[in-house]
CSV table of C-alpha atoms in Angstrom, one decimal:
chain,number,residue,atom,x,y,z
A,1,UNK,CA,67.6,-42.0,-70.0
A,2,UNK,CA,68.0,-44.9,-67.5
A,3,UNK,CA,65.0,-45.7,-64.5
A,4,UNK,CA,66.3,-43.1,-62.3
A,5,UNK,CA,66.7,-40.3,-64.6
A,6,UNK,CA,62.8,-40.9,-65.7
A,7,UNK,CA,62.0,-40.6,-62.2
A,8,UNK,CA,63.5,-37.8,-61.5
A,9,UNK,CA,62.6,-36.1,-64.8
A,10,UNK,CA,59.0,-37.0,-63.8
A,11,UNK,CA,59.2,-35.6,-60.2
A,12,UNK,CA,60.5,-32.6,-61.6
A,13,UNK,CA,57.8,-32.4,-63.9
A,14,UNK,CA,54.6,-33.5,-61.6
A,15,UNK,CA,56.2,-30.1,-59.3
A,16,UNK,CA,55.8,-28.0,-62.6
A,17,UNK,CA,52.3,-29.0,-63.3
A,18,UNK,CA,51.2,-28.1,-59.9
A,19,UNK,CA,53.1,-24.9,-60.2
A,20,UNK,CA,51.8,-24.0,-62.8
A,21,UNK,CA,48.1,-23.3,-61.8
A,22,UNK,CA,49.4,-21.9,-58.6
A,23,UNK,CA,50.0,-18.3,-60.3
A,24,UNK,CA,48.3,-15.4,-57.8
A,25,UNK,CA,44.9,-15.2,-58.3
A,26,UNK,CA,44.9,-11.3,-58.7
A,27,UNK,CA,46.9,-9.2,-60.5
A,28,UNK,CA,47.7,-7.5,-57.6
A,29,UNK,CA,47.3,-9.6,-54.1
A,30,UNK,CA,48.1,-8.1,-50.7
A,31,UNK,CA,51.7,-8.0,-49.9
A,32,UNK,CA,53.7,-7.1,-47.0
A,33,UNK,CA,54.2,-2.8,-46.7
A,34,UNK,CA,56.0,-0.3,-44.7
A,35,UNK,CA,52.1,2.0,-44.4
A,36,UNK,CA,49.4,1.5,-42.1
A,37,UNK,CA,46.4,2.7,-43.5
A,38,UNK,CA,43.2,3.7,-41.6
A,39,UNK,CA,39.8,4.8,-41.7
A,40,UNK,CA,39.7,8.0,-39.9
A,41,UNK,CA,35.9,9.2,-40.3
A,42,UNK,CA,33.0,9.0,-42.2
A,43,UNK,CA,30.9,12.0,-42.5
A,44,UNK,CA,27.8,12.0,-42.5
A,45,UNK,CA,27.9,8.8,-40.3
A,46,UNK,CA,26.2,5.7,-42.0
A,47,UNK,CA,25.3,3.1,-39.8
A,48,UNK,CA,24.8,-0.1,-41.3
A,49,UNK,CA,28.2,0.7,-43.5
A,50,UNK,CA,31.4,-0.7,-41.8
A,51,UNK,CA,34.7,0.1,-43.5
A,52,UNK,CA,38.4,-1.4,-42.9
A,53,UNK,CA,41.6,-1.6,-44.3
A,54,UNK,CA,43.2,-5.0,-44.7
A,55,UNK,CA,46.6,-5.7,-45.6
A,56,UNK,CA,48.1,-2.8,-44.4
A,57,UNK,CA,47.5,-0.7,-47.2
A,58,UNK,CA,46.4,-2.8,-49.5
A,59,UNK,CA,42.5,-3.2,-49.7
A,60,UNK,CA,39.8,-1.3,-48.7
A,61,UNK,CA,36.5,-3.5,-47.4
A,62,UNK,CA,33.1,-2.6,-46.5
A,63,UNK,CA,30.6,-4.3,-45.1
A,64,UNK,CA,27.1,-3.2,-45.6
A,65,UNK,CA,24.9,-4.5,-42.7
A,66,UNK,CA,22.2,-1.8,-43.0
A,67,UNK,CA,19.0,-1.8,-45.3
A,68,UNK,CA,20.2,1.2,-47.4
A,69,UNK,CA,22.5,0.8,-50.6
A,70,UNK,CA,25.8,2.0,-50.9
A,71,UNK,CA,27.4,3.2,-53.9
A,72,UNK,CA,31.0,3.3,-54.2
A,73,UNK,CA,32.5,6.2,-56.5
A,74,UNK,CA,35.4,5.8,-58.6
A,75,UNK,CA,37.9,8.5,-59.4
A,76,UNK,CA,36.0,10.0,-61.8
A,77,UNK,CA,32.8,10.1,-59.5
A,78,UNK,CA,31.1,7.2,-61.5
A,79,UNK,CA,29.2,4.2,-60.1
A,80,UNK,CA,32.4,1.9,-58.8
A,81,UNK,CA,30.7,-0.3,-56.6
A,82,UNK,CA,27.0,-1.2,-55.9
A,83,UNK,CA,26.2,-2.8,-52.3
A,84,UNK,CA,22.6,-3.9,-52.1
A,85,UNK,CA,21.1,-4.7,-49.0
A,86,UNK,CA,20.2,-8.6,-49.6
A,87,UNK,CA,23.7,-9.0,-49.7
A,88,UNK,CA,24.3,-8.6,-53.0
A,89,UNK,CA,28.0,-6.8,-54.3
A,90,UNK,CA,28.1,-5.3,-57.8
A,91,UNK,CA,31.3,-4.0,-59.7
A,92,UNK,CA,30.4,-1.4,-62.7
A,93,UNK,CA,32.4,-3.0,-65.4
A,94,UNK,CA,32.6,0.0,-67.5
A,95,UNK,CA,34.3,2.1,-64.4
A,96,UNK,CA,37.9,3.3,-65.1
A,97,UNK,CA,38.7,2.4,-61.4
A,98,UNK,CA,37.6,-1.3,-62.3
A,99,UNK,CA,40.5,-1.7,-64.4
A,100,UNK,CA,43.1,0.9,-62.6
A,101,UNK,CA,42.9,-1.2,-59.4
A,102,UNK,CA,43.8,-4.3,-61.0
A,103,UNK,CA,47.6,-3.2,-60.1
A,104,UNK,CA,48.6,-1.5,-57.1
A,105,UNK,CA,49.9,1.5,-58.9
A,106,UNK,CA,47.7,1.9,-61.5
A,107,UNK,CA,49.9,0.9,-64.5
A,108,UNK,CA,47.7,-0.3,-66.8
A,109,UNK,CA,46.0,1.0,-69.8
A,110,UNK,CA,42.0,1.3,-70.4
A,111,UNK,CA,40.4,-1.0,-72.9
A,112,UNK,CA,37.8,0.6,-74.9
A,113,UNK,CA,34.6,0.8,-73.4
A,114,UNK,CA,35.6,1.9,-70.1
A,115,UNK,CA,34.9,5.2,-69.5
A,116,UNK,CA,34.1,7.1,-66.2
A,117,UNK,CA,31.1,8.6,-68.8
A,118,UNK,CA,29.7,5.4,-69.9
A,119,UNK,CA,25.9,4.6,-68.3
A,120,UNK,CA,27.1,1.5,-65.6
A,121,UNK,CA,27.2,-2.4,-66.9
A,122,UNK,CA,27.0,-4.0,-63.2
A,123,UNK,CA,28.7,-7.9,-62.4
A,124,UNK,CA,27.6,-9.3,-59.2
A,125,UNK,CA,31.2,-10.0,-57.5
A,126,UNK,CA,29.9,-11.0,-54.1
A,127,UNK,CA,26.9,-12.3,-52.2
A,128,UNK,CA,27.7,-12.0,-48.6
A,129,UNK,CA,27.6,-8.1,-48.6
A,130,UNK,CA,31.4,-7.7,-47.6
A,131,UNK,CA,33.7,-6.7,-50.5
A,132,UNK,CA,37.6,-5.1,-50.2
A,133,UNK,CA,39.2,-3.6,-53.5
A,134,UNK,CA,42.2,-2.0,-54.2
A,135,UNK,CA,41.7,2.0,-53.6
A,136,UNK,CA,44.4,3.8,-55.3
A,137,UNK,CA,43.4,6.5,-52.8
A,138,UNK,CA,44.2,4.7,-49.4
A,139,UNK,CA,47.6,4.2,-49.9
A,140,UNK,CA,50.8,6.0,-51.4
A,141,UNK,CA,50.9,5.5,-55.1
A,142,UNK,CA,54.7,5.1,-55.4
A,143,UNK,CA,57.6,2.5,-55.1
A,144,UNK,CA,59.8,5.5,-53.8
A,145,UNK,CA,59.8,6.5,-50.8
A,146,UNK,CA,57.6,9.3,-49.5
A,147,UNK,CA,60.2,12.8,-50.2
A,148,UNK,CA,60.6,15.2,-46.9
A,149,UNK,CA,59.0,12.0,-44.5
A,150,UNK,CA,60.4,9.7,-42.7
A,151,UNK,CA,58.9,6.8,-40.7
A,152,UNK,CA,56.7,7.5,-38.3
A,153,UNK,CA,55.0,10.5,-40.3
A,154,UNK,CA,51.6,10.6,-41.7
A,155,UNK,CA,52.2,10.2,-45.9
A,156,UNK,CA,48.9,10.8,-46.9
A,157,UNK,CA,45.1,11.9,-45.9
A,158,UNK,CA,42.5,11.5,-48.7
A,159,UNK,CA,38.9,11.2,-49.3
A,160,UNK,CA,36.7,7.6,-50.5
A,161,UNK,CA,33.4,9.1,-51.7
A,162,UNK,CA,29.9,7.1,-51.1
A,163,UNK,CA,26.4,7.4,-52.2
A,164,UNK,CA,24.4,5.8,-48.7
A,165,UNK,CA,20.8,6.3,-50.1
A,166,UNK,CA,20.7,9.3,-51.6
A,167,UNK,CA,23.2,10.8,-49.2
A,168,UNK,CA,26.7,11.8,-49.8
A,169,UNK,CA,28.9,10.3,-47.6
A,170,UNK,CA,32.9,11.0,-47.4
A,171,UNK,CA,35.5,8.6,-45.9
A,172,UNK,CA,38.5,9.6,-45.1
A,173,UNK,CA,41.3,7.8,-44.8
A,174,UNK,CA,45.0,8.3,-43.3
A,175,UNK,CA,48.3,6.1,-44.3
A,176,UNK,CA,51.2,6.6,-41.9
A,177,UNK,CA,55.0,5.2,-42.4
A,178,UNK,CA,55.5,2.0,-39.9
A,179,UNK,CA,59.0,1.9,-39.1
A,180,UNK,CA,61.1,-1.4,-39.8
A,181,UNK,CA,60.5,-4.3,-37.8
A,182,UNK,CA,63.2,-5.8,-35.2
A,183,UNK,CA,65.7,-8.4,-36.7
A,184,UNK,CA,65.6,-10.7,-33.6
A,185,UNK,CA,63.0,-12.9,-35.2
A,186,UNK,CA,64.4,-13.1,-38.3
A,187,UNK,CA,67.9,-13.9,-36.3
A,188,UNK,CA,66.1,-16.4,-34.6
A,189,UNK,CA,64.9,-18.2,-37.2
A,190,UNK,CA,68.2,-18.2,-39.2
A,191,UNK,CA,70.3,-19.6,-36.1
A,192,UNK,CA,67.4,-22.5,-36.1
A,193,UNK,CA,67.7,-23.1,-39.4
A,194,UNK,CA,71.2,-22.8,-39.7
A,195,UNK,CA,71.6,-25.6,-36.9
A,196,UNK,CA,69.5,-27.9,-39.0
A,197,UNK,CA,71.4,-27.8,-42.0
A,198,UNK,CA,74.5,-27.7,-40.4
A,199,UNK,CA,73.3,-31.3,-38.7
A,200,UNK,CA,72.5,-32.3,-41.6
A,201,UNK,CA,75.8,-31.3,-43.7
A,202,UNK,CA,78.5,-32.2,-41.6
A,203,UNK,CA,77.7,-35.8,-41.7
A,204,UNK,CA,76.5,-37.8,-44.7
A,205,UNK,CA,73.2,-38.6,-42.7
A,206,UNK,CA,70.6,-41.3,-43.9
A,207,UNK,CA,68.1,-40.8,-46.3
A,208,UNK,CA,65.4,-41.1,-44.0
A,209,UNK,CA,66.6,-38.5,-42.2
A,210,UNK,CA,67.2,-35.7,-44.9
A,211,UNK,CA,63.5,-36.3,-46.0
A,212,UNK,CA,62.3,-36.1,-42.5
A,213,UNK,CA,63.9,-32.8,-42.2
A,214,UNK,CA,62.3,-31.5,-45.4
A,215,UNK,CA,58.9,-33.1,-44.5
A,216,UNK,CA,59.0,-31.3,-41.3
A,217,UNK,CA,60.0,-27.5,-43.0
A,218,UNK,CA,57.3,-28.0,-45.2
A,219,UNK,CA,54.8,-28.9,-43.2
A,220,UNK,CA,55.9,-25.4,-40.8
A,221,UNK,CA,55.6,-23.3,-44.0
A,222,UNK,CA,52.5,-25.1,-45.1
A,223,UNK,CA,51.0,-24.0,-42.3
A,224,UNK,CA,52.1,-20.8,-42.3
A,225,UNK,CA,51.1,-20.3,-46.0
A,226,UNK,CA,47.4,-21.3,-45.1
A,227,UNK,CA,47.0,-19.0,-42.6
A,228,UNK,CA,48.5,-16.1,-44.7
A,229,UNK,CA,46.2,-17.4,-47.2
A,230,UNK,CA,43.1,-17.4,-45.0
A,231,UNK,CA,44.2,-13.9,-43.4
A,232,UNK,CA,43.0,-11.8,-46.4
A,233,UNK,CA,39.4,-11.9,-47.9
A,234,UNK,CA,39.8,-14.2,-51.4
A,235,UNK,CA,38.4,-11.6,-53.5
A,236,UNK,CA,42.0,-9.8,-52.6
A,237,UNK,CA,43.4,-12.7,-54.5
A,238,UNK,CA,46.3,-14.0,-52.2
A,239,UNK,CA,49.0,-15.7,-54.1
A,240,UNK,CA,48.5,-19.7,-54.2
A,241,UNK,CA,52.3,-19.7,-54.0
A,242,UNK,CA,51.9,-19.5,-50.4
A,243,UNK,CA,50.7,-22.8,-49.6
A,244,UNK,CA,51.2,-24.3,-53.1
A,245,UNK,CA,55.2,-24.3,-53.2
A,246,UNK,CA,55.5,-26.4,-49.3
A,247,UNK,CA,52.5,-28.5,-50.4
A,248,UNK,CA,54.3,-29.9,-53.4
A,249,UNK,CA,57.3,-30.1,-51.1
A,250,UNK,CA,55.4,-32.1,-48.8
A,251,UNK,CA,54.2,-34.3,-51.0
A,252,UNK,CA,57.6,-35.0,-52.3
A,253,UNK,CA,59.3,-35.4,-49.0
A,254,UNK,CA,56.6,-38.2,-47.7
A,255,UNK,CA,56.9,-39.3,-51.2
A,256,UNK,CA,60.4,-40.0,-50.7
A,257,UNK,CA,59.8,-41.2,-46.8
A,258,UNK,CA,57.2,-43.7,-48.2
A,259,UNK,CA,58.0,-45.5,-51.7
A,260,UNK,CA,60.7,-47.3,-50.2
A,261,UNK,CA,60.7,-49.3,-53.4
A,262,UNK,CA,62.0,-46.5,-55.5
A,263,UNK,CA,65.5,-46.5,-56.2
A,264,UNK,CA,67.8,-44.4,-53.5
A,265,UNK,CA,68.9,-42.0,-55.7
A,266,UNK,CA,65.3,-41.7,-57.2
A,267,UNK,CA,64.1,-41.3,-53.5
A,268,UNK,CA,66.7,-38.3,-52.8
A,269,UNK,CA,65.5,-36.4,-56.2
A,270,UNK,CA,62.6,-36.6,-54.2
A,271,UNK,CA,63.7,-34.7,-51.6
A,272,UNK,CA,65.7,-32.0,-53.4
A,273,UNK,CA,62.8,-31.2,-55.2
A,274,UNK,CA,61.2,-31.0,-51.8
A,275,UNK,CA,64.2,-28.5,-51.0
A,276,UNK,CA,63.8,-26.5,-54.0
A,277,UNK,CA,60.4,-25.8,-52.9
A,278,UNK,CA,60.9,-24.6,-49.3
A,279,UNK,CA,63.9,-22.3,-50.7
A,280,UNK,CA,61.5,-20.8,-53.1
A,281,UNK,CA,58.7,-20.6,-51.0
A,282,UNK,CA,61.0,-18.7,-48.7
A,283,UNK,CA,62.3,-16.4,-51.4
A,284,UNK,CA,58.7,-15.6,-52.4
A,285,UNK,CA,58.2,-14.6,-48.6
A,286,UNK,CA,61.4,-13.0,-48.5
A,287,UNK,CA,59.8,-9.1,-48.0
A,288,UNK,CA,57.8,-10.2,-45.0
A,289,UNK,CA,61.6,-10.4,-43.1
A,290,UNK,CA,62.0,-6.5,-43.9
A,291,UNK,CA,58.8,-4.8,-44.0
A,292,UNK,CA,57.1,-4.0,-41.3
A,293,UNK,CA,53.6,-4.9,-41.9
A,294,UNK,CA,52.9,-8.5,-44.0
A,295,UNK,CA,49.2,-9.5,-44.9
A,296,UNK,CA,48.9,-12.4,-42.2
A,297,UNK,CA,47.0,-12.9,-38.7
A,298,UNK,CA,49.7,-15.4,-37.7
A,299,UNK,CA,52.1,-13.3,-35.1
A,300,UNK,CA,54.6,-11.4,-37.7
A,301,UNK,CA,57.7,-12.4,-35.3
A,302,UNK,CA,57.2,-15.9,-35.9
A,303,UNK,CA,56.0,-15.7,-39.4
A,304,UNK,CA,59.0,-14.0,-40.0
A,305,UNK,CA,61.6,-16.5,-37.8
A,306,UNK,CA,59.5,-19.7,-40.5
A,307,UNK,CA,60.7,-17.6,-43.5
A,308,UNK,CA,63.8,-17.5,-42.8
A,309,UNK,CA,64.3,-20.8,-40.7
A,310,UNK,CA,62.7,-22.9,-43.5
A,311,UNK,CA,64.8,-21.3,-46.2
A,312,UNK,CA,68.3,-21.7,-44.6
A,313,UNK,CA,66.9,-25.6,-43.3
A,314,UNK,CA,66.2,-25.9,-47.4
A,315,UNK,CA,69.8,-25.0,-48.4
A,316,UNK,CA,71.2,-27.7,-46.0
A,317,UNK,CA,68.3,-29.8,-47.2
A,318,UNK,CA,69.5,-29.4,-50.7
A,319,UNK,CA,73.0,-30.0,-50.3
A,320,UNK,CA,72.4,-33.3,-48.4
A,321,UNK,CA,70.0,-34.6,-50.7
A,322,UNK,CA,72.3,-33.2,-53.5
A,323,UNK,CA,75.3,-35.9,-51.8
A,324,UNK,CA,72.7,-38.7,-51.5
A,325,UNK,CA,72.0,-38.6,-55.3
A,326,UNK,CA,75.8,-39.3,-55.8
A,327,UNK,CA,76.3,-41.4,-53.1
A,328,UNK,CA,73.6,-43.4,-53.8
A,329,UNK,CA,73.9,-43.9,-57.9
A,330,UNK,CA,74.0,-47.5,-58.8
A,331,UNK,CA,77.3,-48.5,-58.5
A,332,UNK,CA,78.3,-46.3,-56.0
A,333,UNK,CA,75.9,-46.6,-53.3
A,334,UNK,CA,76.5,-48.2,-49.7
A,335,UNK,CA,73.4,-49.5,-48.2
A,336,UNK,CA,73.6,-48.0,-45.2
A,337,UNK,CA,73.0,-44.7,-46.9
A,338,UNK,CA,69.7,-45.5,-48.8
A,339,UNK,CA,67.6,-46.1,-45.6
């Protein structure tokens, strides 16, 4: 394997190592939904206790402010959750719900030892006295839709039981159907992206100018990613793909923008790895273009117009940067073309 083939080879294999540790943090993490949970009551009131869904219909969080402690119940009334008044968040690692909320529809199987029946084995999980969990009974527990509704209707009413004290305390809590979001943005951001890479296709443009291109989508879906990311509390474990995949094609992009003294052809693998990741990030996001609600506190029509604009500007990214690698091999390349 000649110079530029190690190069690339190692590009590639730098973007797998950081990918590699950038698997969600959760086995479940807050994605975008079509249902709007809310809390609809708590009776008795408990003040001190203050309760919110986030993601949607994704996580349940309370936040215990008051100088009582709250007990969470699982589904088979044991001890879920322990909020202590210094602050203090304790999960019962022997609860059935501990392990069913793991995935969003419950599919997994109990390892022995949990059992609803079992006295509690408590893990502090937090210290600030806020916590959210998955509740299977906040949100509708299947990938099909809701039979006899349509959006618009209320799906589902149910009931999160607490122990405030020694009071019992019942939340309820409603999901409705959101109906689907506009396509303008998405539009939008297609037409944007699609002039890009149309700029960029229908002339063999310099090398400079393809990575600039991919420098400047990545640095949009970077920042798009960390505000996703910082939208959700991390104990709801939001996928490091988010800002992970445009990081790595940042770096590759003003990798390829600044080692001037790498081969050309080295240079442009730069920046179709830089591609790859903007088209992947992109594809990862690709549900927050249809659904109507997405875990984010960025505006969703212009979370939505980045999706879609960075992924069709990484398509004509990759096809230019695909022609610079040829038109740049040794032996073949002018020198015009490797600025």
């Amino acid at each position: 394997m000649g110079r530029p083939g190690r190069w690339l080879a190692a590009a590639g294999a730098a973007a797998l190592v950081v990918l590699g540790g950038a698997s969600p943090a959760a086995a479940d993490p807050p994605g975008p939904t079509d249902y709007r949970s809310v809390v609809l009551s708590v009776d008795p009131p408990a003040p001190g206790v203050e309760l919110d869904v986030i993601g949607g219909d994704s996580f349940l969080q309370l936040h215990l402010t008051g100088d009582e402690p709250v007990e969470v119940l699982g589904y088979g009334g044991e001890p879920y959750l322990r909020f202590l008044p210094d602050g203090t968040v304790e999960e019962n690692q022997r609860s059935p719900a501990r392990v069913l909320n793991q995935d969003r529809y419950g599919g997994v199987e109990l390892p022995p030892g949990v059992d609803a029946e079992a006295p509690p084995e408590w893990e502090e999980v937090a210290s600030s006295g806020r916590y959210a969990w998955h509740d299977h009974r906040t949100h509708w527990m299947n990938q099909a839709r809701p039979p006899g509704r349509e959006p618009g209707d209320r799906i589902l009413e149910a009931v999160v039981p607490l122990r405030v004290g020694d009071r019992d305390v019942d939340v309820t809590v409603a999901s409705t159907w959101v109906p689907a979001p506009s396509a303008v943005p998405a539009v939008v951001g297609g037409l944007v992206g699609l002039a890009g890479a149309v700029w960029l296709c229908v002339r063999r443009r310099r090398l400079a100018t393809v990575a600039g291109a991919a420098l400047a989508g990545g640095v949009v879906a970077l920042a798009m990613g960390v505000w996703a990311t910082l939208s959700v509390p991390a104990e709801t474990g939001p996928s490091l793909l988010l800002w992970a995949l445009p990081a790595v094609g940042v770096v590759a992009a003003g990798g390829a923008l600044a080692a001037r003294g790498l081969q050309p052809p080295v240079r442009a693998g730069l920046v179709a790895v830089a591609a790859v990741e903007l088209v992947w990030w992109a594809w990862h996001r690709h549900e927050a273009v249809v659904r109507a609600l997405v875990p984010t506190d960025a505006p969703l029509p212009l979370d939505r117009a980045v999706v879609v604009g960075v992924g069709v500007l990484g398509v004509g990214v990759l096809v230019a940067a695909g022609r610079l690698v040829w038109a740049t091999w040794p032996g073949r390349a002018p020198a015009a073309e490797a600025g």
